[in-house]
Coordinates of C-alpha atoms in Angstrom, one line a residue:
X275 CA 0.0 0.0 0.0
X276 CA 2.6 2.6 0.6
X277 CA 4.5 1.6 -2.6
X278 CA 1.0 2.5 -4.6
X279 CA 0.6 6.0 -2.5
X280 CA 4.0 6.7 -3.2
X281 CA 4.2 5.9 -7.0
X282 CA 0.7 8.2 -6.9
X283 CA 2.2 11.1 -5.1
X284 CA 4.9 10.7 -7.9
X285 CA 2.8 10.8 -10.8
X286 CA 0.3 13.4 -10.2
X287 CA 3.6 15.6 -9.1
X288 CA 4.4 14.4 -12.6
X289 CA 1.7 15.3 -14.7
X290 CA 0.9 18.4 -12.5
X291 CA 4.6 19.3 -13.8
X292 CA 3.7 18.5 -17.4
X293 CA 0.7 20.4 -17.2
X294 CA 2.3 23.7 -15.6
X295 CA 5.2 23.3 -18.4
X296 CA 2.3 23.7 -21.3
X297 CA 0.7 26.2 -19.9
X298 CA 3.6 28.5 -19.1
X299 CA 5.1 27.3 -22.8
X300 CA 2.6 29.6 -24.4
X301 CA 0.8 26.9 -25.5
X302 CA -2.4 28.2 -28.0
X303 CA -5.0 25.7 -28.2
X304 CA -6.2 26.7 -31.5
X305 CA -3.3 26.6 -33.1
X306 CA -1.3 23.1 -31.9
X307 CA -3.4 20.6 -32.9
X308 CA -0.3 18.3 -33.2
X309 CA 0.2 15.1 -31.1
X310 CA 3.6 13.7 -32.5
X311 CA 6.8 13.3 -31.0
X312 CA 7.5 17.3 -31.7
X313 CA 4.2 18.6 -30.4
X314 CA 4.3 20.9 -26.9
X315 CA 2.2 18.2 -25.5
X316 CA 4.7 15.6 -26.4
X317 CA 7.7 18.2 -25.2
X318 CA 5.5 18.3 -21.3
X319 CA 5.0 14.6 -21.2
X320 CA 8.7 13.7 -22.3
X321 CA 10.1 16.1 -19.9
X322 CA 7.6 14.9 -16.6
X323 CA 6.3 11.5 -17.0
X324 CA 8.6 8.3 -16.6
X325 CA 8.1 7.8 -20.6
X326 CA 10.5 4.3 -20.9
X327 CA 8.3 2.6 -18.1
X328 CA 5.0 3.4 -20.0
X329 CA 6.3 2.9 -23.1
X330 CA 7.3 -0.2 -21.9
X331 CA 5.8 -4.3 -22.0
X332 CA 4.9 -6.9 -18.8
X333 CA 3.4 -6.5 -15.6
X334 CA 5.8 -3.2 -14.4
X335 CA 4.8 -1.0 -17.5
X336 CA 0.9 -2.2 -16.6
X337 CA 1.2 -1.2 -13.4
X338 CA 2.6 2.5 -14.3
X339 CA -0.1 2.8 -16.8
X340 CA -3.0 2.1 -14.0
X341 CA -1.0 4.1 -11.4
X342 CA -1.2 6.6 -14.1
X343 CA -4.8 6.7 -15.2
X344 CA -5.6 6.9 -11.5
X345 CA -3.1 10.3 -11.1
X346 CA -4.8 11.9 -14.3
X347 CA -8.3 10.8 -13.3
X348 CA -7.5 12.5 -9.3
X349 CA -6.0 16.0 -11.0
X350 CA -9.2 16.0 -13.1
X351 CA -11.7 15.5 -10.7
X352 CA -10.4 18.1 -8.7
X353 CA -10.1 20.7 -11.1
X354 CA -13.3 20.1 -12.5
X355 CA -15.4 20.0 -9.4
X356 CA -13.3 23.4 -8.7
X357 CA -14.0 25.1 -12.2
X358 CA -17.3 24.2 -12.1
X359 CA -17.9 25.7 -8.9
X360 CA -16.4 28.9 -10.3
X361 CA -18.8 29.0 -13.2
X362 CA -22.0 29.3 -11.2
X363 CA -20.6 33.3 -10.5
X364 CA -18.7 33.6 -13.8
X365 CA -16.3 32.2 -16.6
X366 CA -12.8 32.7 -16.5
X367 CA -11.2 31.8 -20.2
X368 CA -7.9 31.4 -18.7
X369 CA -9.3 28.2 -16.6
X370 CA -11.0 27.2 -19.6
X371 CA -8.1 26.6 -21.5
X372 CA -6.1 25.2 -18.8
X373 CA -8.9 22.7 -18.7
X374 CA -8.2 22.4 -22.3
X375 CA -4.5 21.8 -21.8
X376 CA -5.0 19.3 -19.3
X377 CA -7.2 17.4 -21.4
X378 CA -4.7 17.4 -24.4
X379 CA -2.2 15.9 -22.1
X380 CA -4.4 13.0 -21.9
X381 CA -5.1 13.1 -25.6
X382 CA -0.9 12.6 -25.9
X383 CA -0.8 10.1 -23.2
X384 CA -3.2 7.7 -26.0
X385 CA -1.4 8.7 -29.2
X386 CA 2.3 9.1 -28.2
X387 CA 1.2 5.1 -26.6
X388 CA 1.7 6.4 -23.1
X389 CA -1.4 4.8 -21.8
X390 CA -4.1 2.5 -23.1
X391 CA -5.8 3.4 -26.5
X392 CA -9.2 4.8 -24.3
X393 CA -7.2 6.5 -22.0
X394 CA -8.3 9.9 -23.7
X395 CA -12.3 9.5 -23.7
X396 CA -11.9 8.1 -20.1
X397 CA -10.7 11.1 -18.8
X398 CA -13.3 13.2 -21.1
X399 CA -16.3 10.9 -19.7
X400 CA -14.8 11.7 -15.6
X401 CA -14.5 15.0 -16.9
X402 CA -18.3 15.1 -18.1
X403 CA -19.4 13.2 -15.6
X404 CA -18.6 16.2 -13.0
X405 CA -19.3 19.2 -15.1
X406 CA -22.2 22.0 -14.7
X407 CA -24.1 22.0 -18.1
X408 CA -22.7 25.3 -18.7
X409 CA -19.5 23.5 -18.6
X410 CA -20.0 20.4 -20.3
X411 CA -21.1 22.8 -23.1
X412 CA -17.5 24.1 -23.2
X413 CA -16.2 20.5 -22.9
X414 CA -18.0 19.1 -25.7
X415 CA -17.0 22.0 -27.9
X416 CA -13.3 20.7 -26.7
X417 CA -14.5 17.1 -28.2
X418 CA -15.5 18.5 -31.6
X419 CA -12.5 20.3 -32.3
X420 CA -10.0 17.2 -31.4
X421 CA -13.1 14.8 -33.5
X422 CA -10.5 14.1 -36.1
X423 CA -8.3 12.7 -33.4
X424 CA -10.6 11.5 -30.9
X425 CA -12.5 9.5 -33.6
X426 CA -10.2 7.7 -35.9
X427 CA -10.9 4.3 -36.1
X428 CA -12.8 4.1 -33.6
X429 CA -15.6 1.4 -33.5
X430 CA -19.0 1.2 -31.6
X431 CA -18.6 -2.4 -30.8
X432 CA -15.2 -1.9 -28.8
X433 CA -13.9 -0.3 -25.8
X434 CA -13.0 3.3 -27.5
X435 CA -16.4 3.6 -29.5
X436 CA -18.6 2.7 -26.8
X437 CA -16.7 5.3 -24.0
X438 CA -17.7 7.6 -26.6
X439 CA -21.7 6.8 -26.9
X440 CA -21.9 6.3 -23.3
X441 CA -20.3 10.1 -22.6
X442 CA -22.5 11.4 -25.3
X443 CA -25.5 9.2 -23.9
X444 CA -24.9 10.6 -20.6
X445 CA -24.7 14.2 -21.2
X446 CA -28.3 14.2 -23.5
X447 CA -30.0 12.6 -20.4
X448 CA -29.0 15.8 -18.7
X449 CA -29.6 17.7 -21.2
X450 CA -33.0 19.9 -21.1
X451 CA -35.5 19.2 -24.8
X452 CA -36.5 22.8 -24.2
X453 CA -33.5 24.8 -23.2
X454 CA -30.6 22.8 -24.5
X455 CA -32.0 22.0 -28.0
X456 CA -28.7 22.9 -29.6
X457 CA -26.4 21.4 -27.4
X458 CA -28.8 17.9 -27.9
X459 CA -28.6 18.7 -32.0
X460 CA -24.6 18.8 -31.6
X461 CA -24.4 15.8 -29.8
X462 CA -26.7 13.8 -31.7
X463 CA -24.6 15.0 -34.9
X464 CA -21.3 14.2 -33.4
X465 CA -22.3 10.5 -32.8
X466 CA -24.0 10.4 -36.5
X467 CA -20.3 11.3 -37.6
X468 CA -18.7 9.0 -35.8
X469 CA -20.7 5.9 -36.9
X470 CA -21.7 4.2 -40.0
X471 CA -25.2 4.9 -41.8
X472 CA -25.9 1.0 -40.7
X473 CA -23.9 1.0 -37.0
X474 CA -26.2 -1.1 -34.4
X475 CA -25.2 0.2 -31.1
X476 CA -28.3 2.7 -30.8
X477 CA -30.6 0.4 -32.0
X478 CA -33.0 -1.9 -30.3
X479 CA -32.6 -5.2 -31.9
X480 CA -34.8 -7.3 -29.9
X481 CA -38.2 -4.4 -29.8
X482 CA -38.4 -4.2 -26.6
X483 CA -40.8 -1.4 -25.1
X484 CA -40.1 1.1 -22.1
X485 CA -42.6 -0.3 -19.7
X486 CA -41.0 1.9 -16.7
X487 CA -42.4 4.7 -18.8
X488 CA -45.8 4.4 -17.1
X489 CA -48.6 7.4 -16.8
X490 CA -50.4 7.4 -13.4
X491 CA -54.1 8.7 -13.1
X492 CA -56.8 9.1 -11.0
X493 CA -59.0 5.9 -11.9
X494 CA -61.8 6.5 -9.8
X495 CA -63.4 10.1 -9.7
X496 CA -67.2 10.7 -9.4
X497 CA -67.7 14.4 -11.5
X498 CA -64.7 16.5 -12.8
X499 CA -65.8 20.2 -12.0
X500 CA -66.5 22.4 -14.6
X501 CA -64.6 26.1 -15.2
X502 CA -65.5 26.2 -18.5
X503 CA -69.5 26.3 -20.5
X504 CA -68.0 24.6 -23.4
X505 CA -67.8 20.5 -22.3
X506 CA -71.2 21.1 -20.4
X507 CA -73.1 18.2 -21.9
X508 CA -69.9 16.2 -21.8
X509 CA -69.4 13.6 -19.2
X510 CA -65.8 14.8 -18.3
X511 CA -65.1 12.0 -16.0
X512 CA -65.6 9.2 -18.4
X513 CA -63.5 10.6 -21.2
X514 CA -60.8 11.8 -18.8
X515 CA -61.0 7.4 -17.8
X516 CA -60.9 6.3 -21.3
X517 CA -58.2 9.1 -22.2
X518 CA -55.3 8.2 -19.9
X519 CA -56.0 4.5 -20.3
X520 CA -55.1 4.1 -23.4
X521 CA -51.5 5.6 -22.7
X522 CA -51.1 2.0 -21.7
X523 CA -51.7 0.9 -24.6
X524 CA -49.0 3.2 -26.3
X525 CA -46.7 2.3 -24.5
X526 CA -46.6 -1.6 -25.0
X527 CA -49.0 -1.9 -27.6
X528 CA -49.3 -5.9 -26.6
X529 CA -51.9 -4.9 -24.4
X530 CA -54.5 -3.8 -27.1
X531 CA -54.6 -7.8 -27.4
X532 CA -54.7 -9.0 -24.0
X533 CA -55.8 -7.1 -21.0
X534 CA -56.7 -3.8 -22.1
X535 CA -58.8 -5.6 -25.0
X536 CA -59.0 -4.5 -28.5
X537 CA -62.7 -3.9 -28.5
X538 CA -62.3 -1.4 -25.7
X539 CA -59.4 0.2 -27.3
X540 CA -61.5 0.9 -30.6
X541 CA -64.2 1.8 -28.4
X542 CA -62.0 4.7 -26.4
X543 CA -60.3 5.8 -29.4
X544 CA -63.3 6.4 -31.1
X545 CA -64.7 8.7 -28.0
X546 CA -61.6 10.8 -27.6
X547 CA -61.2 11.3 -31.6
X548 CA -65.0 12.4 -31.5
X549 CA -64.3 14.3 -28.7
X550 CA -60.9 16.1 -30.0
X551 CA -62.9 16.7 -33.4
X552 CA -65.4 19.0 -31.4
X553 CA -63.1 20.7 -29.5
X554 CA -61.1 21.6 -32.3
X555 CA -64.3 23.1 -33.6
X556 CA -64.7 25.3 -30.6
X557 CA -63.6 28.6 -29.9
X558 CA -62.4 29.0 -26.7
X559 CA -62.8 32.0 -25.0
X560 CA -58.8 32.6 -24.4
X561 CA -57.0 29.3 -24.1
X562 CA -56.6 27.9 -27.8
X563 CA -56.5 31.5 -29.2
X564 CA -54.0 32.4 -27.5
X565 CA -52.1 29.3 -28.1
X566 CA -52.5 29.3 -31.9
X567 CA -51.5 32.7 -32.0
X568 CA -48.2 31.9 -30.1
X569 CA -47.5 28.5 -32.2
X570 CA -45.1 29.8 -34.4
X571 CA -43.2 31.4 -31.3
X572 CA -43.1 28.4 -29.6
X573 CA -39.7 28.0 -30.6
X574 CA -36.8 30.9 -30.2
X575 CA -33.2 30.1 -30.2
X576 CA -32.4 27.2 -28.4
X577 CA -35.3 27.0 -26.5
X578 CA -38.7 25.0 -28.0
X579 CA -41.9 23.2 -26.6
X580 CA -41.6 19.8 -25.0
X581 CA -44.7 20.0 -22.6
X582 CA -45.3 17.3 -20.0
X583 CA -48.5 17.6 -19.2
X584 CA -50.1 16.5 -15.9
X585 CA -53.3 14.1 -15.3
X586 CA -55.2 16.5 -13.0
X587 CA -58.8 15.5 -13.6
X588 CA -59.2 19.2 -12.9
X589 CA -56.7 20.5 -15.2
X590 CA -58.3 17.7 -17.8
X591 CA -61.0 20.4 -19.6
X592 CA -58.2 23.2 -20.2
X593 CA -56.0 20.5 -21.9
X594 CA -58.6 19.4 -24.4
X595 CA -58.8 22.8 -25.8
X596 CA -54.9 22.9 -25.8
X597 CA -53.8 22.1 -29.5
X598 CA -50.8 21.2 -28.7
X599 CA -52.0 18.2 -26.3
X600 CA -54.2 16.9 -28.7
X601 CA -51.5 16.7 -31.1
X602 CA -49.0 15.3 -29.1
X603 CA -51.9 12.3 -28.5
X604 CA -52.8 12.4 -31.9
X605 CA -49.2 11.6 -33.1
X606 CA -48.9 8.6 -30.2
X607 CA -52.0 6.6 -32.0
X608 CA -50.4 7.4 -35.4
X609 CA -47.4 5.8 -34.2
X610 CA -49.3 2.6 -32.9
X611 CA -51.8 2.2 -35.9
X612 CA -48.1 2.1 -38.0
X613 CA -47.2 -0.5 -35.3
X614 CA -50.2 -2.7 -35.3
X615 CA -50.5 -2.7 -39.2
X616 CA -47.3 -4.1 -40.0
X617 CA -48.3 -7.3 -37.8
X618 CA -51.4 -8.4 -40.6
X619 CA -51.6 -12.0 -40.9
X620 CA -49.9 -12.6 -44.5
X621 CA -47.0 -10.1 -43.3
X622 CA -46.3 -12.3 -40.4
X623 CA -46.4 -15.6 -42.3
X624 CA -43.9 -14.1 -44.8
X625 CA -41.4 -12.7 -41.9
X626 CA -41.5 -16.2 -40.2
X627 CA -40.4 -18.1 -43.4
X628 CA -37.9 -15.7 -44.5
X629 CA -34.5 -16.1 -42.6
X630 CA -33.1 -12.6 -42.9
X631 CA -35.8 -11.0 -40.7
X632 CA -35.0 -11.3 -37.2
X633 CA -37.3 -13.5 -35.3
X634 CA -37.4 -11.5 -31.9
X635 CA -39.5 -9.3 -33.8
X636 CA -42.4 -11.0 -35.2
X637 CA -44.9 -10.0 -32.7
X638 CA -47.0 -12.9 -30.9
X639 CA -50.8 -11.5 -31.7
X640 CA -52.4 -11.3 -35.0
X641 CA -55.1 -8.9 -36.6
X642 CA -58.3 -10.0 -38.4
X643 CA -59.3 -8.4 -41.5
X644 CA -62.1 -6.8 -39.6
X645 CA -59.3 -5.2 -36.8
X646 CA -57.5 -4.2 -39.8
X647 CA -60.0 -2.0 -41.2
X648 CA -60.9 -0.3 -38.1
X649 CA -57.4 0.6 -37.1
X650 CA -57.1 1.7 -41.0
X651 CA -60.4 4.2 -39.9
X652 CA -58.7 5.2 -36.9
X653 CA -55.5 6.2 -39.0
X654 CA -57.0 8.1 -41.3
X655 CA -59.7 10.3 -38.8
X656 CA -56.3 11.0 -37.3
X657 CA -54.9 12.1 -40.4
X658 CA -57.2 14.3 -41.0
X659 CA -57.4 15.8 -37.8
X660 CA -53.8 16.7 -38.0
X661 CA -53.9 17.9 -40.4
X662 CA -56.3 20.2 -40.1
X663 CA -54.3 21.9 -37.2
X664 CA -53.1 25.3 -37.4
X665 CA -49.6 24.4 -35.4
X666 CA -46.6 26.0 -36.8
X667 CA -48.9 27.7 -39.7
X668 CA -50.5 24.3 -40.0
X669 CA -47.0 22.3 -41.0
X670 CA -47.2 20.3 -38.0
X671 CA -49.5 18.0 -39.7
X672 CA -47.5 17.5 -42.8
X673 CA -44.2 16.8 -40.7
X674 CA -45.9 13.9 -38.5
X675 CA -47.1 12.1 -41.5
X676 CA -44.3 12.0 -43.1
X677 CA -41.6 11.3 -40.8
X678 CA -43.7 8.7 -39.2
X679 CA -44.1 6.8 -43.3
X680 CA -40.0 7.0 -43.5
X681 CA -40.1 6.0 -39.9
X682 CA -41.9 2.5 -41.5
X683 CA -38.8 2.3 -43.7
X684 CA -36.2 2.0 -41.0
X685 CA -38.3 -0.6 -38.9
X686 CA -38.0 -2.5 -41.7
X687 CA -34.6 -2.4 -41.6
X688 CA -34.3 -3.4 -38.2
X689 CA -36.7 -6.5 -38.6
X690 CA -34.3 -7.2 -41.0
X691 CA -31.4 -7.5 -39.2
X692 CA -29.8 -4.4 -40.1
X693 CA -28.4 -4.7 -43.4
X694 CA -25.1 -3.0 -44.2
X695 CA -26.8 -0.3 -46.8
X696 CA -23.1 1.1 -47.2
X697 CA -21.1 0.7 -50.9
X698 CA -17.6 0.1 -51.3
X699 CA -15.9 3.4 -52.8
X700 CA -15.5 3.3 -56.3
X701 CA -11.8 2.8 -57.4
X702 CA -12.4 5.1 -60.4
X703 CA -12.9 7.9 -57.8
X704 CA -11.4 7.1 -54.5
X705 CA -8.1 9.4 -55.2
X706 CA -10.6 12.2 -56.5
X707 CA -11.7 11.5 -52.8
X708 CA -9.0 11.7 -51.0
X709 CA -8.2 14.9 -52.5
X710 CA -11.6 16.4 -52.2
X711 CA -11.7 15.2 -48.2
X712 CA -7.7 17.0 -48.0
X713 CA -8.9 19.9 -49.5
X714 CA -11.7 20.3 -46.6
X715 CA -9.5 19.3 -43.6
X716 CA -7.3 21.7 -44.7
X717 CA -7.3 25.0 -42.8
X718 CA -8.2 28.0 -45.1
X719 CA -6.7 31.5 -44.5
X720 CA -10.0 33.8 -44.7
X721 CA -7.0 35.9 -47.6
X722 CA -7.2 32.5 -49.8
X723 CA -11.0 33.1 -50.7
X724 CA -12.2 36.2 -52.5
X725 CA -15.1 37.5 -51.8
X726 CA -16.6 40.5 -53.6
X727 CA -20.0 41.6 -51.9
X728 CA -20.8 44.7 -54.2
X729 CA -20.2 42.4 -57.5
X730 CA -17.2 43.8 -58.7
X731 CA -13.2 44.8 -57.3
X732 CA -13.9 48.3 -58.7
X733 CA -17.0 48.6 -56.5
X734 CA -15.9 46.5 -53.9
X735 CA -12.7 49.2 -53.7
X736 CA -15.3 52.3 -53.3
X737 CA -16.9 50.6 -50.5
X738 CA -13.9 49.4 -48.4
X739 CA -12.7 53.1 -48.3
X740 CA -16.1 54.3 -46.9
X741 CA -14.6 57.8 -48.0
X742 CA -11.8 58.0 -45.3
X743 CA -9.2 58.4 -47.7
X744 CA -10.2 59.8 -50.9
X745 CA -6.7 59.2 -53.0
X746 CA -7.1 55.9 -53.1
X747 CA -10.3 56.4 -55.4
X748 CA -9.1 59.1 -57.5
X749 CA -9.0 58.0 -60.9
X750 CA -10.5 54.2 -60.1
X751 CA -13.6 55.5 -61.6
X752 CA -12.6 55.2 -64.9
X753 CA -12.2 51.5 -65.2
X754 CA -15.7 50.7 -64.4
X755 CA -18.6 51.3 -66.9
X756 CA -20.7 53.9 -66.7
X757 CA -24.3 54.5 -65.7
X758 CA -25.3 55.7 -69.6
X759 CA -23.7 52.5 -70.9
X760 CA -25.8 50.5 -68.4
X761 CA -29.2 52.8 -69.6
X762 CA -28.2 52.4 -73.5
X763 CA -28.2 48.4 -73.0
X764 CA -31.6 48.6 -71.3
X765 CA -33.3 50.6 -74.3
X766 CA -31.9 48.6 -77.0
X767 CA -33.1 45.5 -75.3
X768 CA -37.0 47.6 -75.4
X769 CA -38.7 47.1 -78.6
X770 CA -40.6 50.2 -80.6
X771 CA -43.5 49.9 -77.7
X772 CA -41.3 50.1 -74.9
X773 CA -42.1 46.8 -73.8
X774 CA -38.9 44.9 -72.8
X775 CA -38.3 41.5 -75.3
X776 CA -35.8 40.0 -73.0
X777 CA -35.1 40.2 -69.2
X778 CA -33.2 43.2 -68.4
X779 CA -33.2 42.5 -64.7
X780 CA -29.2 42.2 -64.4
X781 CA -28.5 45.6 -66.4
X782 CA -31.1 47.2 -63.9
X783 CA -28.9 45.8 -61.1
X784 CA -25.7 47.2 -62.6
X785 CA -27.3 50.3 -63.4
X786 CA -28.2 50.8 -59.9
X787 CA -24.7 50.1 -58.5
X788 CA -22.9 52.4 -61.1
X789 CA -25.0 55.3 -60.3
X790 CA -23.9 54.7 -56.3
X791 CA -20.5 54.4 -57.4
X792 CA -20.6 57.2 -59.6
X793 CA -21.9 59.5 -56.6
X794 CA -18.9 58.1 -55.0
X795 CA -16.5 58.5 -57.2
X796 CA -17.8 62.4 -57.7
X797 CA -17.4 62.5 -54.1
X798 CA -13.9 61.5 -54.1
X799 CA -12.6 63.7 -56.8
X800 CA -13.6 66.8 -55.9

C-alpha cells in the first residue's frame, strides 16, 4: 500500500509538472493541434512523466499505466469540481483553456502510446461526468475540435467507440429538450459522424418497449368540476378514464390484445377522436386562441416546446382545448396504428419463413381483416385531424405524416437485421476523394478566398474606403462602366413599344450600382 501511495504522489507531481510546463510554454489551443513526438504536448510529457516505463511491456509498464490513469483521473476531478464551482458566478477563459491543456495531455498520453488506446475518452467521460451543463457545453465543444483525433478508427462495438456513446449518452440525459436544444442537436450530430449509416449500437434489436415509462391517473373520480360552458353536456369523467387509459396501450401496444382488449381500445379511441374533433371546432374563449396565435413562437433560439402535461382531472378540460396536447396524443395513435399494421396476418407468415428478418421481432398477436380495417379508420380520422391543425402555420400536420411513413422504412430495416446499406468506394474515384476530403480538412486562411459583396473589385474598392481616404479612389472610376452605358443596354433591349423583349433585370442591377458608385466617385474627386 505505501508503494502504490507513493508511485501516486509521484505521478500526479508528474503530470501536474507536465501540465504547468504547457501552460507557461505559451501553448495556443487553437493553433497546436499536433500530437507527435515534436508537439508541446509531447515536449510536457517527455520532460515529466517516466516515458520508458510506460512505453514499456509486462506486468511493471501495466502497473505505471493504471498508477497513471488513477493520477490523471484524481488532478481532473479536482479541477473540475473546482472550475465548475467557479462557473455558477462567472467564466474565466484562462481556466477554460487550462482545462483544455489538461485534457490534451491526456489526448498525448493515448497517441504518443503512453497509456491505453481509451485513455483519452476516459478522462473526457470523468471530466463530463462532474461538469455543470454550462461547462460540459465548453467541454463538448473541446470534443469536436479534437473529433478528427478522438475519432479515428474508432468502432462502436469496442472499448473506444462505446466510451464515446456512453459520454455522449450521458450528457443528452442531462440535457434539457427545451432549453438545450442545440447542445442535444450537436451531440446527436457528433455521434451520427462518428458511426456508419448502418452501426447497431443505438438500436433496439430485440423491440423491446419502455414499460417503466408508465402514466399514473386518477382511476376512480365521481364528476370533474366544470370552469368552462364549453364541455357542459360532456361527461368529463368518463373521457378523462378512457383518455389516460389508453397511454397503456401506447406504451406496450401488446396490451391492445390481452388485457386492455381491442374492443375497448377501438371503443376509447373512437370517444376521444370524436371528442378532439369537437373541440377543435370550438372557440375557446382565451386558451386555444391564444395558443395558436403563439404557435409559431413556440420556438426561439435554443429553447422549444416539450410539454409534460399533468393528469389533473381538474386541469383535464383546459388540456382538451390545448392544441398542442391533442397533437401530441394524436401523433402517439399514429405511431401505434403504424405499429399494429405491419403485424397483418400474410406479413407475419412471410417474416417467419424468410430467414433474414429477425425472429425476436415478429410479434405474438395477429389482426383479423375486420381489426384491420378499423385501425385503417382510426389512422386516417387521425390524419385528417392533424392535419387540419393550425400548429406552426398548420406544418405540424404535414411533418408527422411524413416522418412517421419514413419511420416505417427503418423498422423494416431493423426486422431485417440491419443490413449493411453502405457501398464500397468506387476505385475510379477514390483518389478524386481523398483529395476532395484533403482539400476540406485543410485549414483555409480567410485571404485564400475572394469574396466581392458589391459584384465587382472596382466597386468592392469604393466601398472598403467608406470615403476615409479619398486618394485611393481618385481615378479608379474610370475603369468601371458607366451608368449611360448600363441605360443604352436597357433601351436597346426595349422594342418600338417600350415593352422589354428580353429580361433586363441584371442591367437594372448594374445600373443601380454604377449610379452609387458614380456618386462616390464624384465625391472623391472633388
Amino acid at each position: 500500500m505505501k508503494d502504490f501511495e507513493e508511485a501516486q504522489t509521484a505521478l500526479i507531481e508528474a503530470i501536474q509538472k507536465a501540465w504547468s510546463w504547457l501552460n507557461d510554454s505559451g501553448y495556443d489551443i487553437a493553433k497546436d493541434t499536433r500530437f507527435d513526438e515534436e508537439s508541446p504536448v509531447a515536449k510536457a510529457l517527455y520532460s515529466s512523466l517516466p516515458v520508458e516505463e510506460l512505453k514499456g511491456t509486462g506486468d511493471s509498464s501495466s502497473r505505471m499505466k493504471t498508477h497513471c490513469e488513477i493520477a490523471f483521473t484524481q488532478i481532473v476531478y479536482s479541477f473540475v469540481q473546482k472550475l465548475s464551482s467557479e462557473f455558477e458566478s462567472s467564466s474565466s477563459n484562462d481556466s477554460i483553456n487550462r482545462l483544455y491543456s489538461l485534457l490534451d495531455l491526456a489526448i498525448g498520453i493515448t497517441e504518443l502510446n503512453l497509456g491505453d488506446g481509451i485513455f483519452a475518452w476516459i478522462m473526457l467521460e470523468h471530466a463530463m461526468k462532474l461538469a455543470s451543463l454550462k461547462l460540459a457545453d465548453h467541454i463538448f465543444g473541446f470534443i469536436e475540435s479534437r473529433s478528427l483525433i478522438l475519432v479515428a478508427n474508432i468502432d462502436p462495438r469496442y472499448a473506444k467507440g462505446q466510451t464515446m456513446i456512453r459520454t455522449c449518452n450521458d450528457l443528452l440525459k442531462r440535457l434539457s429538450h427545451s432549453y438545450q436544444t442545440t447542445l442535444r442537436g450537436r451531440v446527436h450530430v457528433f455521434i451520427d459522424n462518428c458511426t456508419t449509416l448502418s452501426d447497431r449500437s443505438g438500436i433496439n434489436i430485440a423491440g423491446q418497449h419502455n414499460l417503466a415509462n408508465s402514466t399514473e391517473y386518477e382511476k376512480d373520480i365521481g364528476e370533474i368540476p366544470r370552469t368552462l360552458d364549453i364541455f357542459e353536456n360532456k361527461n368529463l369523467a368518463d373521457l378523462y378514464s378512457r383518455f389516460w387509459s389508453l397511454q397503456s396501450c401506447f406504451v406496450e401496444p401488446s396490451r391492445i390484445f390481452s388485457e386492455y382488449g381491442f374492443s375497448k381500445y377501438e371503443e376509447n379511441m373512437r370517444v376521444v377522436l370524436e371528442n378532439f374533433r369537437e373541440a377543435a371546432e370550438t372557440r375557446a374563449p382565451s386558451a386555444e386562441s391564444s395558443v395558436l396565435q403563439n404557435s409559431t413562437s413556440d420556438y426561439n433560439g435554443n429553447r422549444l416546446l416539450f410539454s409534460k402535461y399533468l393528469t389533473c382531472p381538474k386541469l383535464f378540460e383546459h388540456e382538451l382545448l390545448d392544441p398542442h396536447f391533442r397533437c401530441q396524443f394524436l401523433t402517439q395513435a399514429l405511431i401505434v396504428c403504424r405499429h399494429l399494421l405491419g403485424v397483418d396476418k400474410n406479413l407475419k407468415e412471410s417474416m417467419k419463413q424468410d430467414k433474414s428478418v429477425n425472429p425476436m421481432v415478429i410479434h405474438s398477436f395477429e389482426l383479423t381483416d375486420s381489426q384491420i380495417r378499423s385501425i385503417k379508420a382510426i389512422r386516417e380520422r387521425i390524419v385528417q385531424q392533424l392535419g387540419s391543425t393550425q400548429l406552426f402555420n398548420g406544418h405540424f400536420g404535414i411533418c408527422a405524416f411524413y416522418v412517421n411513413r419514413h419511420e416505417k422504412y427503418w423498422v423494416e430495416w431493423k426486422d431485417e437485421k440491419c443490413p449493411v446499406n453502405e457501398l464500397a468506394p468506387s476505385p475510379d474515384k477514390s483518389s478524386e476523394m481523398s483529395d476532395a476530403l484533403d482539400w476540406f480538412n485543410t485549414p483555409k486562411s480567410p485571404n485564400n478566398v475572394e469574396i466581392t459583396l458589391m459584384g465587382s473589385k472596382s466597386h468592392a474598392k469604393l466601398c472598403d474606403t467608406n470615403l476615409k481616404d479619398p486618394s485611393l479612389v481618385q481615378g479608379y472610376h474610370l475603369d468601371l462602366s458607366s451608368a449611360e452605358d448600363y441605360q443604352n443596354k436597357i433601351n436597346a433591349s426595349k422594342g418600338n413599344s417600350g415593352t422589354s423583349e428580353k429580361p433586363h433585370n441584371v442591367d437594372e442591377w448594374k445600373l443601380s450600382r454604377a449610379i452609387m458608385a458614380q456618386n462616390v466617385t464624384m465625391l472623391c474627386t472633388k
